Short mmCIF file of C-alpha atoms in Angstrom, two decimals:
data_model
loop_
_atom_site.label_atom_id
_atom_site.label_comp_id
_atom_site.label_asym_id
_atom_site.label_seq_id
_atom_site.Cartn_x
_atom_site.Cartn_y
_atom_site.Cartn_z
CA UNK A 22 90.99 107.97 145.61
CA UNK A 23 94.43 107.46 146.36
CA UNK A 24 97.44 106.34 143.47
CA UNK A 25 99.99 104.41 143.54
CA UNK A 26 103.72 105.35 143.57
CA UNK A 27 106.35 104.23 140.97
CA UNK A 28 109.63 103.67 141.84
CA UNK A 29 112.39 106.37 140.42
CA UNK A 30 116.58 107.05 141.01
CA UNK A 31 116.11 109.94 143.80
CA UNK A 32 119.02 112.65 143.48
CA UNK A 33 119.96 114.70 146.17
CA UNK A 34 121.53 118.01 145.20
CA UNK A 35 123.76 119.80 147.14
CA UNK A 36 122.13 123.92 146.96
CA UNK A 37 125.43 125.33 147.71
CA UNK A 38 127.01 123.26 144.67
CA UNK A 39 126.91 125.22 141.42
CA UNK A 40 123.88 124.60 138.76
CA UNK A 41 121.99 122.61 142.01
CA UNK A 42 119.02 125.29 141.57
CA UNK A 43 119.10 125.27 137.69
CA UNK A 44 119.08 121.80 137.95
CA UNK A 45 116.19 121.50 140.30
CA UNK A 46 114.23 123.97 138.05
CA UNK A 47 114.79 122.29 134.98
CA UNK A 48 113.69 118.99 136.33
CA UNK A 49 110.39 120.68 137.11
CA UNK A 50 110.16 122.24 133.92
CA UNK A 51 110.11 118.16 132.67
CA UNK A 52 107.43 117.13 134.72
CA UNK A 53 109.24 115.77 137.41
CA UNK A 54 109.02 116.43 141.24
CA UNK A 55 111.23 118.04 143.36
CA UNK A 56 111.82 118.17 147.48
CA UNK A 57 113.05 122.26 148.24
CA UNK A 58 113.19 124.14 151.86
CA UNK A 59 110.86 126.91 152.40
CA UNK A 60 110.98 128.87 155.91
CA UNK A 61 108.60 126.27 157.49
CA UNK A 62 108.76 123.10 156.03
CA UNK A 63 110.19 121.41 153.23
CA UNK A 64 108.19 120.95 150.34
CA UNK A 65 107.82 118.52 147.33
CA UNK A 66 106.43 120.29 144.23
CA UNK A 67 105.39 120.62 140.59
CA UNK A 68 105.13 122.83 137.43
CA UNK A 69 101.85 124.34 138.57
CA UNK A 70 100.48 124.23 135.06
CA UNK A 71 101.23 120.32 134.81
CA UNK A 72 97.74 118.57 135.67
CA UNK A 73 99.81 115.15 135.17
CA UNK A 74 103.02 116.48 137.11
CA UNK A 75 100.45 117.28 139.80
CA UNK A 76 98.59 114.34 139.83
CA UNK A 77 101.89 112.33 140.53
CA UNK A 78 101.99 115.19 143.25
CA UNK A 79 99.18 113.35 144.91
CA UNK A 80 100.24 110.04 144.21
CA UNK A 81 103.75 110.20 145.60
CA UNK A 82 102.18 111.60 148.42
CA UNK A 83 99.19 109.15 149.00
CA UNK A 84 97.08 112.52 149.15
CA UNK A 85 93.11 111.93 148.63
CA UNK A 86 92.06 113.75 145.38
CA UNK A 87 89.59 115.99 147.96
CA UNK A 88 92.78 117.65 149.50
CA UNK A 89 94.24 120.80 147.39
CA UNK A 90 97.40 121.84 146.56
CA UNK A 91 98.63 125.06 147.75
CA UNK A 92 100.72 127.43 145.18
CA UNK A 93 103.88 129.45 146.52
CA UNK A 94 105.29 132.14 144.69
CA UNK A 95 108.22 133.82 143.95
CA UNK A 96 106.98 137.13 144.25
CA UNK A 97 104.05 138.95 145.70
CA UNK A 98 102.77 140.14 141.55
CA UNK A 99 102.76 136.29 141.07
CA UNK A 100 99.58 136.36 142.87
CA UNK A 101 97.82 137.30 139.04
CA UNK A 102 98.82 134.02 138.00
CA UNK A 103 96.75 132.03 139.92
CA UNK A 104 93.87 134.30 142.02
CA UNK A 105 91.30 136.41 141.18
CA UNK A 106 89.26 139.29 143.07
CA UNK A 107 91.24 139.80 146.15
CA UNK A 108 89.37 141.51 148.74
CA UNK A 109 90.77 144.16 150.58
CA UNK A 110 91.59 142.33 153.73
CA UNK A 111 93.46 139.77 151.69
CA UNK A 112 95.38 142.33 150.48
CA UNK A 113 95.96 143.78 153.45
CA UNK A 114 97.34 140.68 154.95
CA UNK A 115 99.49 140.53 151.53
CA UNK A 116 101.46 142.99 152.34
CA UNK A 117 101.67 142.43 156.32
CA UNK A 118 102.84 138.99 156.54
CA UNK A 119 104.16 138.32 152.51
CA UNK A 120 106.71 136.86 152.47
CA UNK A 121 105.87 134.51 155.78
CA UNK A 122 104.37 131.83 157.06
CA UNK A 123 100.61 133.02 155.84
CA UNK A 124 99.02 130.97 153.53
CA UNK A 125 95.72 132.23 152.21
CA UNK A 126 92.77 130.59 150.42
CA UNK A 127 91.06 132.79 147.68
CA UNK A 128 89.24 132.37 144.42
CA UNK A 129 91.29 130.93 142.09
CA UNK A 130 92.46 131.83 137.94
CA UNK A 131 90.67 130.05 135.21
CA UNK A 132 93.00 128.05 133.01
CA UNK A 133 95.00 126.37 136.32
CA UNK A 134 94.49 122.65 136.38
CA UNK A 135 91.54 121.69 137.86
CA UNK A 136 93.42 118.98 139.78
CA UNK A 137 94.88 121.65 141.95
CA UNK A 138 92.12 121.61 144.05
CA UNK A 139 88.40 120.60 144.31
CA UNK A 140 86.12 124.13 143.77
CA UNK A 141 86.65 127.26 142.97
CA UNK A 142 89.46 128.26 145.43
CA UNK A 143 93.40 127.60 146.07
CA UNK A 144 95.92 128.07 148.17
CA UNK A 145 98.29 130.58 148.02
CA UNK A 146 101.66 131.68 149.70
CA UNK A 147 104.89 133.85 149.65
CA UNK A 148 107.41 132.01 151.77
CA UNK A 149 110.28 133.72 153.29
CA UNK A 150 113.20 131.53 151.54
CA UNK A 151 115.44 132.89 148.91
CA UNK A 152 116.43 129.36 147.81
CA UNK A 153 112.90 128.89 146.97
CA UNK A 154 111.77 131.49 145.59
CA UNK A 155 114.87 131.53 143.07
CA UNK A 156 113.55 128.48 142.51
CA UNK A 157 110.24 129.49 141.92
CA UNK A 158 111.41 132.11 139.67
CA UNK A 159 113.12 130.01 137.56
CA UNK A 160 109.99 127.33 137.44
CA UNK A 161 108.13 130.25 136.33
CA UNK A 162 107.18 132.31 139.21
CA UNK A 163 104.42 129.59 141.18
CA UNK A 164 104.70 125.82 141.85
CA UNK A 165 102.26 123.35 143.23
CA UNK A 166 103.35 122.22 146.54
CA UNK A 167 102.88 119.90 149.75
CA UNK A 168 104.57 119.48 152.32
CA UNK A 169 107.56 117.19 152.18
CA UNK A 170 106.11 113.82 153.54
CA UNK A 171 103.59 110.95 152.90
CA UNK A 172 99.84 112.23 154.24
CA UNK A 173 99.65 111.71 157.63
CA UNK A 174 103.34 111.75 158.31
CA UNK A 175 105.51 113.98 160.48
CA UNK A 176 106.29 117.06 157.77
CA UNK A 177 110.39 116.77 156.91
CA UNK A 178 112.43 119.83 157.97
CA UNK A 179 115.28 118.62 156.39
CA UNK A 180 116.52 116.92 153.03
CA UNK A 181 117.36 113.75 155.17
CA UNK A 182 113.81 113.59 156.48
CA UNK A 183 112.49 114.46 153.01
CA UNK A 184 114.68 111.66 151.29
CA UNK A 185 113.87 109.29 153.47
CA UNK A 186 109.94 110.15 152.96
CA UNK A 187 110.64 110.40 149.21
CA UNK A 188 113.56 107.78 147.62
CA UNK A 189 112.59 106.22 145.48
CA UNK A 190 109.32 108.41 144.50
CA UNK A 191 110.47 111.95 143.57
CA UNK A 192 113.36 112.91 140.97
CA UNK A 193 115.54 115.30 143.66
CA UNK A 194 115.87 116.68 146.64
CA UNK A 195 117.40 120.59 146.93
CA UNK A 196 119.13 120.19 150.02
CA UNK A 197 119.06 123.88 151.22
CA UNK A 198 119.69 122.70 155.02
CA UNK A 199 117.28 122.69 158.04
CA UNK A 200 114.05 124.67 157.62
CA UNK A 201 113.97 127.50 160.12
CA UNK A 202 110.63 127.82 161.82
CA UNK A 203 109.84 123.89 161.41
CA UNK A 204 106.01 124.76 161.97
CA UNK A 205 103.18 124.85 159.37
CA UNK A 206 102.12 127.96 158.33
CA UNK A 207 98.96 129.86 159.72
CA UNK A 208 95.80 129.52 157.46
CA UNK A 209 93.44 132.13 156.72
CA UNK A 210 90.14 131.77 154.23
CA UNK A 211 89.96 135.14 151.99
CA UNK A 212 86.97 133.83 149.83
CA UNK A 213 84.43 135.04 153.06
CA UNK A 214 84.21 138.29 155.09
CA UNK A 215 85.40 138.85 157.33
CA UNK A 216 88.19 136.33 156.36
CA UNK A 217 88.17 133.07 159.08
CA UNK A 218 91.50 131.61 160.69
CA UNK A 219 91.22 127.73 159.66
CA UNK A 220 94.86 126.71 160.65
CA UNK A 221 97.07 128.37 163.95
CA UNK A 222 100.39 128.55 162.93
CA UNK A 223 103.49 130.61 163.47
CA UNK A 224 101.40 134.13 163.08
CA UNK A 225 99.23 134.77 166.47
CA UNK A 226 95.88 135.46 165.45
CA UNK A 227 95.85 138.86 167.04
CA UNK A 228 97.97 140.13 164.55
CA UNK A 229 95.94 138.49 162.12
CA UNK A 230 92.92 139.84 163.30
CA UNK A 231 94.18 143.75 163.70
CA UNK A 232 95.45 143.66 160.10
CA UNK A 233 92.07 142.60 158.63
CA UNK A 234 90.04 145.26 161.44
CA UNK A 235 91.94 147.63 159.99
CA UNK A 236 91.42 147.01 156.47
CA UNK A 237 87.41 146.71 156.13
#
């Protein structure tokens, strides 16, 4: 099922401007969604224990209900908010590639919205970004994001490409300047062993692959 969009004032906030970051965390502490940098992509989140501030998620994004939405954290004990029974090789690749461009699927926390995802499991990453993850700090340590653009769509590496995707649909826009790897991250499922590599991304698989050899 896809929603529809309603049409909203768009603000774009400058990150090196004072209160820009308090701002943009206090407009997700409302409900409201906000476009942020991460170290691949920019994103477009919401309070992660909002099911209706997620569910606009989907809708501003013309995302299918099937699709999850990954989490990314602040910090690497944030993980306890929103995943259960991590297996060794999860773990593992925790501390390897955290924070980076890994983003790994694993059981997910009881209590999280079950609009997050279809199932049992979610999405979860660290990204290498200070802006964000003060961000994410001050949101409460996880939010629900996407990438920055309408499904289907080119992903937006910067504000401009995020407003552009966006005005109109999403309260702000952190402008934090161009993302710096501009690819999407690698994927890797934790909830089977030995864990499979569903997305390439900026991580060779190699790597991937001798982390979790050496961990079972």
């Amino acid at each position: 099922m896809i929603l529809s969009a309603v049409a909203m004032k768009t603000d774009l906030l400058n990150a090196d401007l004072p209160g820009a970051m308090e701002e943009a965390a206090r407009l997700l502490g409302c409900g409201e969604l906000v476009a942020f940098p991460t170290d691949t992509l920019y994103g477009v989140g919401a309070s992660l224990f909002d099911g209706d501030a997620v569910r606009r998620l989907y809708e501003v994004k013309e995302r299918p209900l099937t699709k999850g939405i990954p989490v990314l954290l602040a910090d690497a004990q944030n993980v306890d908010q929103v995943a259960i029974s991590l297996s060794d090789q999860a773990r593992a690749l925790m501390a390897r590639f955290w924070p980076g461009p890994l983003t790994m699927i694993v059981t997910r926390r009881a209590g999280l919205p079950a609009i997050l995802a279809p199932g049992d499991t979610i999405a979860i990453r660290l990204p290498d970004h200070a802006l964000a993850r003060r961000l994410f700090r001050a949101a409460g340590g996880a939010v629900a994001t996407s990438s920055a653009n309408l499904s289907g769509s080119r992903p937006a590496l910067t504000a401009a490409e995020a407003l552009a995707a966006f005005d109109g649909r999403i309260a702000a826009i952190l402008d934090g300047g161009p993302v710096r790897l501009g690819q999407a991250s690698t994927i890797v499922d934790c909830t089977v062993t030995p864990p499979r590599i569903i997305r390439q991304g900026p991580i060779p698989a190699e790597a991937l692959l001798k982390v979790m050899a050496g961990s079972s």
